[in-house]
PDB file of C-alpha atoms in Angstrom:
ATOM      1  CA  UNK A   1    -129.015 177.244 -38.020  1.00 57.00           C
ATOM      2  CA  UNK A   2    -130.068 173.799 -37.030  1.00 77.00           C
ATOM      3  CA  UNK A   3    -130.370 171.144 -39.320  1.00 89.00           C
ATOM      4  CA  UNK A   4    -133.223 168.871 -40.263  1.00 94.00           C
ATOM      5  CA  UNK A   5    -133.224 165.256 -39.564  1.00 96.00           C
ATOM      6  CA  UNK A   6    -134.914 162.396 -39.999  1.00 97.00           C
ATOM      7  CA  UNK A   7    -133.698 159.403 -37.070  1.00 97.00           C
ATOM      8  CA  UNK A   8    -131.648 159.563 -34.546  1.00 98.00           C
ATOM      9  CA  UNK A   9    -128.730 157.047 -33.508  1.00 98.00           C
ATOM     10  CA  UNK A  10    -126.956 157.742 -29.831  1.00 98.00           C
ATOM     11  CA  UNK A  11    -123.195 156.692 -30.081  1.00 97.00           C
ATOM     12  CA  UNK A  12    -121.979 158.461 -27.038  1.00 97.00           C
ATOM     13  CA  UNK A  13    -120.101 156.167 -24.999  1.00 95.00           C
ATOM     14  CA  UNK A  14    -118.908 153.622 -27.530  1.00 95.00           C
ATOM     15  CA  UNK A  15    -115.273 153.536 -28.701  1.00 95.00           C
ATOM     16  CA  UNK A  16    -113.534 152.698 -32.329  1.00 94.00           C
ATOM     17  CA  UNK A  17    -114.868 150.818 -34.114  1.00 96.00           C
ATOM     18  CA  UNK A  18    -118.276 150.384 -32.481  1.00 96.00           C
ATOM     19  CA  UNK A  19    -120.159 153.851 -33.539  1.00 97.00           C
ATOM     20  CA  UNK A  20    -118.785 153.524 -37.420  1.00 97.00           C
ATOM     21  CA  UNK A  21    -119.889 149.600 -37.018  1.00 97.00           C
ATOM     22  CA  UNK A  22    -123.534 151.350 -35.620  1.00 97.00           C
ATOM     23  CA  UNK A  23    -123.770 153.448 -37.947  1.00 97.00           C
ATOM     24  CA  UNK A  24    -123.372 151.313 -41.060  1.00 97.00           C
ATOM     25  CA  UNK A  25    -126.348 149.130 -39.640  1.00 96.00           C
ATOM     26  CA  UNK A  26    -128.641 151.896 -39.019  1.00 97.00           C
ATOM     27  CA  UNK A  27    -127.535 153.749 -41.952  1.00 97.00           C
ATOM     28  CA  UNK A  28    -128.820 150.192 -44.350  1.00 95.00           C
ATOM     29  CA  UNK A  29    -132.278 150.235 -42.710  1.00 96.00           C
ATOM     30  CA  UNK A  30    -132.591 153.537 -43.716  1.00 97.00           C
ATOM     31  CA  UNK A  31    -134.058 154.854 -47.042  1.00 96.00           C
ATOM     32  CA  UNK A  32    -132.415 156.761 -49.182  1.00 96.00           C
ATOM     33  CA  UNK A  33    -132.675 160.458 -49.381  1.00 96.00           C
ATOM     34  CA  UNK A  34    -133.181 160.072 -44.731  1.00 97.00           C
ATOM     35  CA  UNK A  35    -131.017 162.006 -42.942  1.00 98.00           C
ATOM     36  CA  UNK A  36    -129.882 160.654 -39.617  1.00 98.00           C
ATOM     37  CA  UNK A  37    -128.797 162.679 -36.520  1.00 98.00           C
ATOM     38  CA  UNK A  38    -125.279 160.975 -35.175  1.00 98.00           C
ATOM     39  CA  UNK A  39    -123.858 161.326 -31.611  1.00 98.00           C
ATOM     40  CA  UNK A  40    -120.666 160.047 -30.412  1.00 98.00           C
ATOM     41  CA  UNK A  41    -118.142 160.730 -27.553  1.00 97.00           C
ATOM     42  CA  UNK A  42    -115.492 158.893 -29.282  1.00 95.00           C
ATOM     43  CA  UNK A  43    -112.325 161.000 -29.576  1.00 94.00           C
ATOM     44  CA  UNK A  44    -111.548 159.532 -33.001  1.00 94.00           C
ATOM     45  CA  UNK A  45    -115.141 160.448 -34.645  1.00 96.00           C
ATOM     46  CA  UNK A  46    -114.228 163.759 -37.207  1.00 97.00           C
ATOM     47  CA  UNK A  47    -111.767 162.035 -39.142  1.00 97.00           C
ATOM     48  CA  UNK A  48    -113.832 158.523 -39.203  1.00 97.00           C
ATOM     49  CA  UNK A  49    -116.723 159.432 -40.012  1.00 97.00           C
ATOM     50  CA  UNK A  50    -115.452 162.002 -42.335  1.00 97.00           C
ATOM     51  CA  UNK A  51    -113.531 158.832 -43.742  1.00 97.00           C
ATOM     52  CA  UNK A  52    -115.910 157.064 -43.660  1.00 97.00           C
ATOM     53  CA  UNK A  53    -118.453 158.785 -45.686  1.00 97.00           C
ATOM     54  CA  UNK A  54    -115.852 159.714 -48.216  1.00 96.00           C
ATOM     55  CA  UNK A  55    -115.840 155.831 -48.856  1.00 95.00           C
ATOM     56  CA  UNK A  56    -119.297 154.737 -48.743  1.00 95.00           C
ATOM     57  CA  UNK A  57    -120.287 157.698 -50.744  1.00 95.00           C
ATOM     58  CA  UNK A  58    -122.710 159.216 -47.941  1.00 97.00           C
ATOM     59  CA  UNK A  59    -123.289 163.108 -47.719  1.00 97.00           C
ATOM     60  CA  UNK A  60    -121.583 164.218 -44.097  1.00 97.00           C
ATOM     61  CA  UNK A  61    -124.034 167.399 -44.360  1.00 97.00           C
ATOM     62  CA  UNK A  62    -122.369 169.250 -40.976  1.00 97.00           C
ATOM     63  CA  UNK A  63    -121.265 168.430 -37.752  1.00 97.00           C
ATOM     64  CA  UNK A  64    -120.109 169.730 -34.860  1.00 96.00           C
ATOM     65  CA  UNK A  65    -118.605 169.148 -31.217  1.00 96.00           C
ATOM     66  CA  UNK A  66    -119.987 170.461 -28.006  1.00 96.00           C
ATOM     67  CA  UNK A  67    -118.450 169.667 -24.311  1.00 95.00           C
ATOM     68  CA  UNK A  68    -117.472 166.280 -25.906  1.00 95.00           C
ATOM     69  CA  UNK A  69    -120.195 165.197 -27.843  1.00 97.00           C
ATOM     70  CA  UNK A  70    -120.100 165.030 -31.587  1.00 98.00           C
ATOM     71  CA  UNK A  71    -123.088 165.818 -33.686  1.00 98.00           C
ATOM     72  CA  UNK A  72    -123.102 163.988 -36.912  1.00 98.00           C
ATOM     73  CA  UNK A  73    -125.650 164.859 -39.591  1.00 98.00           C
ATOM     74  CA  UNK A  74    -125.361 162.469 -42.814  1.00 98.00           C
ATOM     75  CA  UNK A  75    -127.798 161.977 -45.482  1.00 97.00           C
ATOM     76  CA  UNK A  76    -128.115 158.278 -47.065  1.00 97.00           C
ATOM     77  CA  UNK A  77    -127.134 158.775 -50.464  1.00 95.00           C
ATOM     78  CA  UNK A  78    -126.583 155.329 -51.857  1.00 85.00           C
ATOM     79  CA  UNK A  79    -129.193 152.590 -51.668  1.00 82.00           C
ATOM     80  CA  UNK A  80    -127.967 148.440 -52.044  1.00 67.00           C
TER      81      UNK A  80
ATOM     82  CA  UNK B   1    -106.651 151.357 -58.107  1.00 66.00           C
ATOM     83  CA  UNK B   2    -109.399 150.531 -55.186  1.00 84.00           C
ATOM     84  CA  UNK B   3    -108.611 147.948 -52.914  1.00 90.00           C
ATOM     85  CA  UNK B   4    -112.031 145.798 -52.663  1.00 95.00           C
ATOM     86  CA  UNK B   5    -111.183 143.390 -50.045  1.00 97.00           C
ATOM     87  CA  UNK B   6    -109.133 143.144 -46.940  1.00 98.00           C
ATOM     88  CA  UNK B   7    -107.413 139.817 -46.348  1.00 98.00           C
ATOM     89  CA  UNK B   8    -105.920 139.287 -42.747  1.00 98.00           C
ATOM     90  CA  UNK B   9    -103.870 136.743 -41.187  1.00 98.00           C
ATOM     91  CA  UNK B  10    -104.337 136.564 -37.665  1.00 98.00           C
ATOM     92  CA  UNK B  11    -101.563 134.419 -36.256  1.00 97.00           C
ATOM     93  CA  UNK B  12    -100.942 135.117 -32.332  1.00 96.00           C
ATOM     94  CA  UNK B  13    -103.301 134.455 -29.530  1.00 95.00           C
ATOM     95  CA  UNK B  14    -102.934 137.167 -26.955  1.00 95.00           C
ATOM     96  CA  UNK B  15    -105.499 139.980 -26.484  1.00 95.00           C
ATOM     97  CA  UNK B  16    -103.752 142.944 -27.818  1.00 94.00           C
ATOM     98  CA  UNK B  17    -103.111 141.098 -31.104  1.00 96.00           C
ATOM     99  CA  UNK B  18    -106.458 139.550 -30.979  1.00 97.00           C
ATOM    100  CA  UNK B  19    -108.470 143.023 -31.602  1.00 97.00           C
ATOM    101  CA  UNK B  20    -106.724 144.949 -34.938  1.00 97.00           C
ATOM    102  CA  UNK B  21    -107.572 141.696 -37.128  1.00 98.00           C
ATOM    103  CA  UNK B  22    -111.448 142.159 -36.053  1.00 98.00           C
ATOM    104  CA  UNK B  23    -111.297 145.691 -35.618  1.00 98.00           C
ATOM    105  CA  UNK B  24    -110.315 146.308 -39.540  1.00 98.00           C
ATOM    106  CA  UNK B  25    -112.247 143.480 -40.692  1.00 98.00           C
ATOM    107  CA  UNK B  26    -115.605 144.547 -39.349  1.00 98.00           C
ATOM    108  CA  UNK B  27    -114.473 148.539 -40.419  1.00 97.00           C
ATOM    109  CA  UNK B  28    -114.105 147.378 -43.651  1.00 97.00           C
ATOM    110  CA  UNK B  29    -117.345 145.826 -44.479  1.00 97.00           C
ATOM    111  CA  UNK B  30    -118.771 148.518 -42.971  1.00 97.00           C
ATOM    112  CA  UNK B  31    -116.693 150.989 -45.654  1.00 96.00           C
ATOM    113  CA  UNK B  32    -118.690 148.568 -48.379  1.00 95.00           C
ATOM    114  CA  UNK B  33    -115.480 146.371 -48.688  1.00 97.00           C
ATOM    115  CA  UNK B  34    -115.274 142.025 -48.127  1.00 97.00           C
ATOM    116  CA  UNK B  35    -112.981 140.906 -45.526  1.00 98.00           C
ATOM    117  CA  UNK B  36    -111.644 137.427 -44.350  1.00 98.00           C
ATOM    118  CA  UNK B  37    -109.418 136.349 -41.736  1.00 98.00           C
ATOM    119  CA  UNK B  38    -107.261 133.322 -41.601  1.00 98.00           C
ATOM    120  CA  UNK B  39    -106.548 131.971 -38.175  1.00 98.00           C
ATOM    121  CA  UNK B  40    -103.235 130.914 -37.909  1.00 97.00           C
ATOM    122  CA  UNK B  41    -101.449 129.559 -35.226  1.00 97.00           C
ATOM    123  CA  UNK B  42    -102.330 130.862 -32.110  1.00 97.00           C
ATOM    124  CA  UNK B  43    -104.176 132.797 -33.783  1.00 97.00           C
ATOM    125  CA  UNK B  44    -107.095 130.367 -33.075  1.00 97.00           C
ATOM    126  CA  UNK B  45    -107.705 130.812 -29.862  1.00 97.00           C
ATOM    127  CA  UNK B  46    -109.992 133.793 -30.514  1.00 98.00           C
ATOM    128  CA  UNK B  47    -112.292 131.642 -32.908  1.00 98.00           C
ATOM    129  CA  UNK B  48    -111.886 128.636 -30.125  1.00 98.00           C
ATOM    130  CA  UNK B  49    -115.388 128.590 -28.194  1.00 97.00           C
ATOM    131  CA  UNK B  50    -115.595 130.645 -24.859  1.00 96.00           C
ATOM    132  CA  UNK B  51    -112.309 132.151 -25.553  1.00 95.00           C
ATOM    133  CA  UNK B  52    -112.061 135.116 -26.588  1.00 95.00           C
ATOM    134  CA  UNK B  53    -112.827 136.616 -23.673  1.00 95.00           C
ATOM    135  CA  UNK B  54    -109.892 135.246 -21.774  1.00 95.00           C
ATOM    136  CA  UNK B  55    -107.085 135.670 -23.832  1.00 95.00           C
ATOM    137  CA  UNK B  56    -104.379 137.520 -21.847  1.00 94.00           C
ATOM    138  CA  UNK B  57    -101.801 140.097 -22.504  1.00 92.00           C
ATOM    139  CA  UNK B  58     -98.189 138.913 -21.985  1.00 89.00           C
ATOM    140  CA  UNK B  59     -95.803 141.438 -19.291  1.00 87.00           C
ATOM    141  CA  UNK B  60     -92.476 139.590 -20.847  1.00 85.00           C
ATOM    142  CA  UNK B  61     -90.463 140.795 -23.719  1.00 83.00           C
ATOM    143  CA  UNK B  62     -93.273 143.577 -23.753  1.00 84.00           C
ATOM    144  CA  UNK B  63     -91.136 146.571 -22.633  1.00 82.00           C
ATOM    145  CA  UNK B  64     -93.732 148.734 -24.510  1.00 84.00           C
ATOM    146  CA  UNK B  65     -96.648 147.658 -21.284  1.00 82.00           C
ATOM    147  CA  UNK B  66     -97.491 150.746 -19.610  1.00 77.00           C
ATOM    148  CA  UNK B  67     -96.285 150.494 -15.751  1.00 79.00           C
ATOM    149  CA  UNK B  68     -98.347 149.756 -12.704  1.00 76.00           C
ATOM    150  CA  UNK B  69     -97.335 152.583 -10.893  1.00 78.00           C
ATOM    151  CA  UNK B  70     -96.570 155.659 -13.342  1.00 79.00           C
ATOM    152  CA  UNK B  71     -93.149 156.647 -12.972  1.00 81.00           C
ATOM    153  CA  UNK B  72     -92.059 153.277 -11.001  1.00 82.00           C
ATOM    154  CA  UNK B  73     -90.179 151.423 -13.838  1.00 82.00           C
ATOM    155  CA  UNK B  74     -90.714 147.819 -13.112  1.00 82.00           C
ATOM    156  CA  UNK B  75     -88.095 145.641 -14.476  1.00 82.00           C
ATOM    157  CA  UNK B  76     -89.167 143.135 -17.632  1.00 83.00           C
ATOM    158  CA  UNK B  77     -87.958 139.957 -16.047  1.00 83.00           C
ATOM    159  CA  UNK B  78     -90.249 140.772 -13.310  1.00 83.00           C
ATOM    160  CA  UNK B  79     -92.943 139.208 -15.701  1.00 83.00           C
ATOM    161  CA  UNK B  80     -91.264 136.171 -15.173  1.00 84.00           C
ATOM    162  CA  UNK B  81     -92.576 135.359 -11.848  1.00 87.00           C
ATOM    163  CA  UNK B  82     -96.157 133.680 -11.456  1.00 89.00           C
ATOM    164  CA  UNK B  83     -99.384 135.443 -11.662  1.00 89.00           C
ATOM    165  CA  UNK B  84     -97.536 138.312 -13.803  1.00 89.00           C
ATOM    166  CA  UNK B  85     -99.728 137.360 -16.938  1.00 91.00           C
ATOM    167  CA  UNK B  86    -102.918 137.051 -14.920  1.00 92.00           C
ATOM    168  CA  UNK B  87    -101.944 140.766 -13.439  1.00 89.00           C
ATOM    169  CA  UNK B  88    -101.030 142.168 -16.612  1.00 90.00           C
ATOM    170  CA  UNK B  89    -104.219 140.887 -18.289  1.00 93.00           C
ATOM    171  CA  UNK B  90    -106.734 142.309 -15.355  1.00 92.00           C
ATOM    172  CA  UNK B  91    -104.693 145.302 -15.688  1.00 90.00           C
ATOM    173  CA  UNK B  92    -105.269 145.641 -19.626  1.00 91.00           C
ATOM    174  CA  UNK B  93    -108.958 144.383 -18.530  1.00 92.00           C
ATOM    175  CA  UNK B  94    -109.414 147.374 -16.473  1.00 92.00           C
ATOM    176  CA  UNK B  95    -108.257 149.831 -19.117  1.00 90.00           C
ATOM    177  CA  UNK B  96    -110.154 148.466 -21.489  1.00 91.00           C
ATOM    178  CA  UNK B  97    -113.492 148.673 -19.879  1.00 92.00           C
ATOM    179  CA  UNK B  98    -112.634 151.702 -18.570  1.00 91.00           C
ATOM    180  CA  UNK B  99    -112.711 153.010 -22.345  1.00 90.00           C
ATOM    181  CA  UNK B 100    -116.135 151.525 -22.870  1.00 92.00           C
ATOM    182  CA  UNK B 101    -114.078 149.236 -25.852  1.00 95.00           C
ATOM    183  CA  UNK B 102    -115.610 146.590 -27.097  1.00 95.00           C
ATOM    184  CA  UNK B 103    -115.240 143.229 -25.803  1.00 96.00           C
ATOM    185  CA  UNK B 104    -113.488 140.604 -27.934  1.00 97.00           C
ATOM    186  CA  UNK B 105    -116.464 138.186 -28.348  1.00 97.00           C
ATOM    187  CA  UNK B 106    -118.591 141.331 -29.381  1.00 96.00           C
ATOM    188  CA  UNK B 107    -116.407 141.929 -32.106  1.00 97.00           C
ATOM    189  CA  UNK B 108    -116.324 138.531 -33.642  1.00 98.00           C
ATOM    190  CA  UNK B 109    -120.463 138.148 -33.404  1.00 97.00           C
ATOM    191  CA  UNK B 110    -119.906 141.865 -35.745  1.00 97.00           C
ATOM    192  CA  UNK B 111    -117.958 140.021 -37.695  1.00 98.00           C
ATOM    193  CA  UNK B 112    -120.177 136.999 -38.044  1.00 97.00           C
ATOM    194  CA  UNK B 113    -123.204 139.705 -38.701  1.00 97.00           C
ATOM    195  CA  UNK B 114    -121.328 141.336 -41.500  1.00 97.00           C
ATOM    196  CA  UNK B 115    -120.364 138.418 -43.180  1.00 97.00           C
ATOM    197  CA  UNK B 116    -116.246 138.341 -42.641  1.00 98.00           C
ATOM    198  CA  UNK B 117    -115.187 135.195 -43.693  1.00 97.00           C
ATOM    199  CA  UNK B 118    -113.572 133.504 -40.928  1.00 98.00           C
ATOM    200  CA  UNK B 119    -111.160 131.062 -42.191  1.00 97.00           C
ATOM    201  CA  UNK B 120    -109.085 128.422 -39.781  1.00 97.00           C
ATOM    202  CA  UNK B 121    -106.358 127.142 -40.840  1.00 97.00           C
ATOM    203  CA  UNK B 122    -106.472 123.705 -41.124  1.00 96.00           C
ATOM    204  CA  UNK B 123    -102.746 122.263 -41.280  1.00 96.00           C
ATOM    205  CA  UNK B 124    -102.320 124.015 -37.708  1.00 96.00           C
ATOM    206  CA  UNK B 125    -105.928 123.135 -36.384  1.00 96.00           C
ATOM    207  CA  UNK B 126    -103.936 119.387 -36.838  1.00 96.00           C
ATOM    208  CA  UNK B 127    -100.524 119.855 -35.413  1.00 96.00           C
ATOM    209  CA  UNK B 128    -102.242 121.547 -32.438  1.00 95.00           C
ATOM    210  CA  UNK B 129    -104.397 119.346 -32.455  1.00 96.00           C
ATOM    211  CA  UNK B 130    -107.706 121.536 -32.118  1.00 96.00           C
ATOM    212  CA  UNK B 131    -110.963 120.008 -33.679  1.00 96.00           C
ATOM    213  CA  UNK B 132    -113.656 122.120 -35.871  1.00 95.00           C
ATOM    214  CA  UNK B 133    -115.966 121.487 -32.868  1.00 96.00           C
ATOM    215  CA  UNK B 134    -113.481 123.288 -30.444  1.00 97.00           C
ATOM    216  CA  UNK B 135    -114.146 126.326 -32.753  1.00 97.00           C
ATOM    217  CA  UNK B 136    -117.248 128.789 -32.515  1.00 97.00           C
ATOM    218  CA  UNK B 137    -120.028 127.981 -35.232  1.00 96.00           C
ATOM    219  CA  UNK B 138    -119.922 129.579 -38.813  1.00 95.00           C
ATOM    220  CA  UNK B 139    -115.902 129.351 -39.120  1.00 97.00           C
ATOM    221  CA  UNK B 140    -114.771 127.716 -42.053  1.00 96.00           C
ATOM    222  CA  UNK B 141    -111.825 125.275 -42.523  1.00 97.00           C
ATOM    223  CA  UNK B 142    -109.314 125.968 -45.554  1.00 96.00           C
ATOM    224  CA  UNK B 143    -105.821 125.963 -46.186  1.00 95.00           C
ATOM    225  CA  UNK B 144    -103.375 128.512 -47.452  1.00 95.00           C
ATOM    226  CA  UNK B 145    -105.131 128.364 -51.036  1.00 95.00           C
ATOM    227  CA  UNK B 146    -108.377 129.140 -49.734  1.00 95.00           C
ATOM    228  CA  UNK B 147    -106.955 132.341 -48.189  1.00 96.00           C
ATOM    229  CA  UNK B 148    -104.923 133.171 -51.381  1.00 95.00           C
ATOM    230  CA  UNK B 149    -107.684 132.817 -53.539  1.00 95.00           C
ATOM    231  CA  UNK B 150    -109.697 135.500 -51.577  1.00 96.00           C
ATOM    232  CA  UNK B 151    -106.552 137.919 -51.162  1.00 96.00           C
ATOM    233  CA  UNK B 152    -105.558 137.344 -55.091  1.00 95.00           C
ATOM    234  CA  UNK B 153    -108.615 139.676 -56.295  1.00 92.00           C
ATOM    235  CA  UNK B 154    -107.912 143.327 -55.729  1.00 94.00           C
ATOM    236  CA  UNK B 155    -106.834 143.323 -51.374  1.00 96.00           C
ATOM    237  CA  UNK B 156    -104.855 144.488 -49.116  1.00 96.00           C
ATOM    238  CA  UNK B 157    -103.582 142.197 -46.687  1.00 96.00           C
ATOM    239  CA  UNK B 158    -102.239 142.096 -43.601  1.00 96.00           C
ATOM    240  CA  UNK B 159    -100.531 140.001 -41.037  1.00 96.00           C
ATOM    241  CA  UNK B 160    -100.852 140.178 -37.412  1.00 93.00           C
TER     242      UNK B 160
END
């Protein structure tokens, strides 16, 4: 099943803290209800974002990781 | 109870302590938290202009410093002789980019775009002897009350 998405925002490459640091900015230009498509090669990227969205109160819908690559899928839940 | 700030005092000047302070400071905004820093120290040489970039890593009484050569254990007092810092650094350099991290100066203009407060101390900016001007734009000067005042309203804080 593939998921639906709104944006995309291309992580790979980056290490901690720079694709959570990304992905707050990208994620606050975004409107709520938008569901952005997350990739990241940093090794570190389950439990962070998982963390992450725990704390900010964004929905981690799925993700997933292929030959080093994570797919993130969140949906902006919270506006300012 | 939720912790709604993170208060940091950054007091030491090499390059491996240089990165947690911004590293949890700019993580934390981004978790919806406020964060200052206090530069302490030598702590403020990574809000000095132009150098963050070239703070170094220190080989002596750091027994923890992965070896040159793996398996080759290189005595400490070694890092005694000259050009032992400079090596260390390029090596910690090398590893560094190597990992795609972030560089130093990156970090603090993420800092400066997500609103940490940057706070130098201002009873060591005078015994070192280090003027406001010798420190990047948008820092701001306060003593230990300043920084107490932000960490007395639900933080954690840490020292580094």
């Amino acid at each position: 099943m593939s998921q639906n998405y709104d944006l995309e925002l291309d992580c790979k490459g980056l290490s901690c803290p720079m694709p959570i640091l990304k992905t707050k900015k990208f994620i606050d230009g975004m409107e709520v209800g938008q569901v952005v498509k997350m990739t990241a090669t940093d090794a570190g990227s389950i439990p962070d974002v998982q963390a992450w969205t725990k704390k900010t109160g964004h929905e981690l819908l799925s993700y997933e990781e292929q030959n080093g690559v994570y797919t993130f899928y969140i949906k902006k839940t919270v506006g300012e | 109870m939720t912790a709604k700030r993170l208060a940091i005092i950054a007091g030491h000047g090499t390059l491996d302590a240089a990165y947690p302070p911004l590293i949890l400071a700019t993580t934390a905004v981004a978790m919806d938290m406020e964060a200052a820093i206090f530069f302490t120290f030598y702590g403020l040489e990574i809000i000095k202009k132009g150098k963050a970039d070239k703070l170094q890593v220190s080989p002596i009484a750091n027994p923890a410093m992965p070896q040159p050569v793996p398996g080759i254990s290189i005595p400490n007092i070694v890092g005694m002789l000259p050009g032992m810092t400079a090596m260390a650094t390029g090596m910690m350099n090398g590893w560094m980019r190597k990992a795609n991290v972030a560089k130093l100066s990156e970090l603090i203009k993420m800092a400066q775009e997500f609103d940490v407060k940057l706070i130098a101390c201002q009873m060591t900016l005078d015994v070192m002897n280090i003027k406001k001007e010798d420190l990047i734009d948008g820092v701001e000067v306060g003593g230990a009350s300043t920084f107490m005042e932000f960490a007395s309203q639900d933080a954690i804080v840490m020292t580094f």
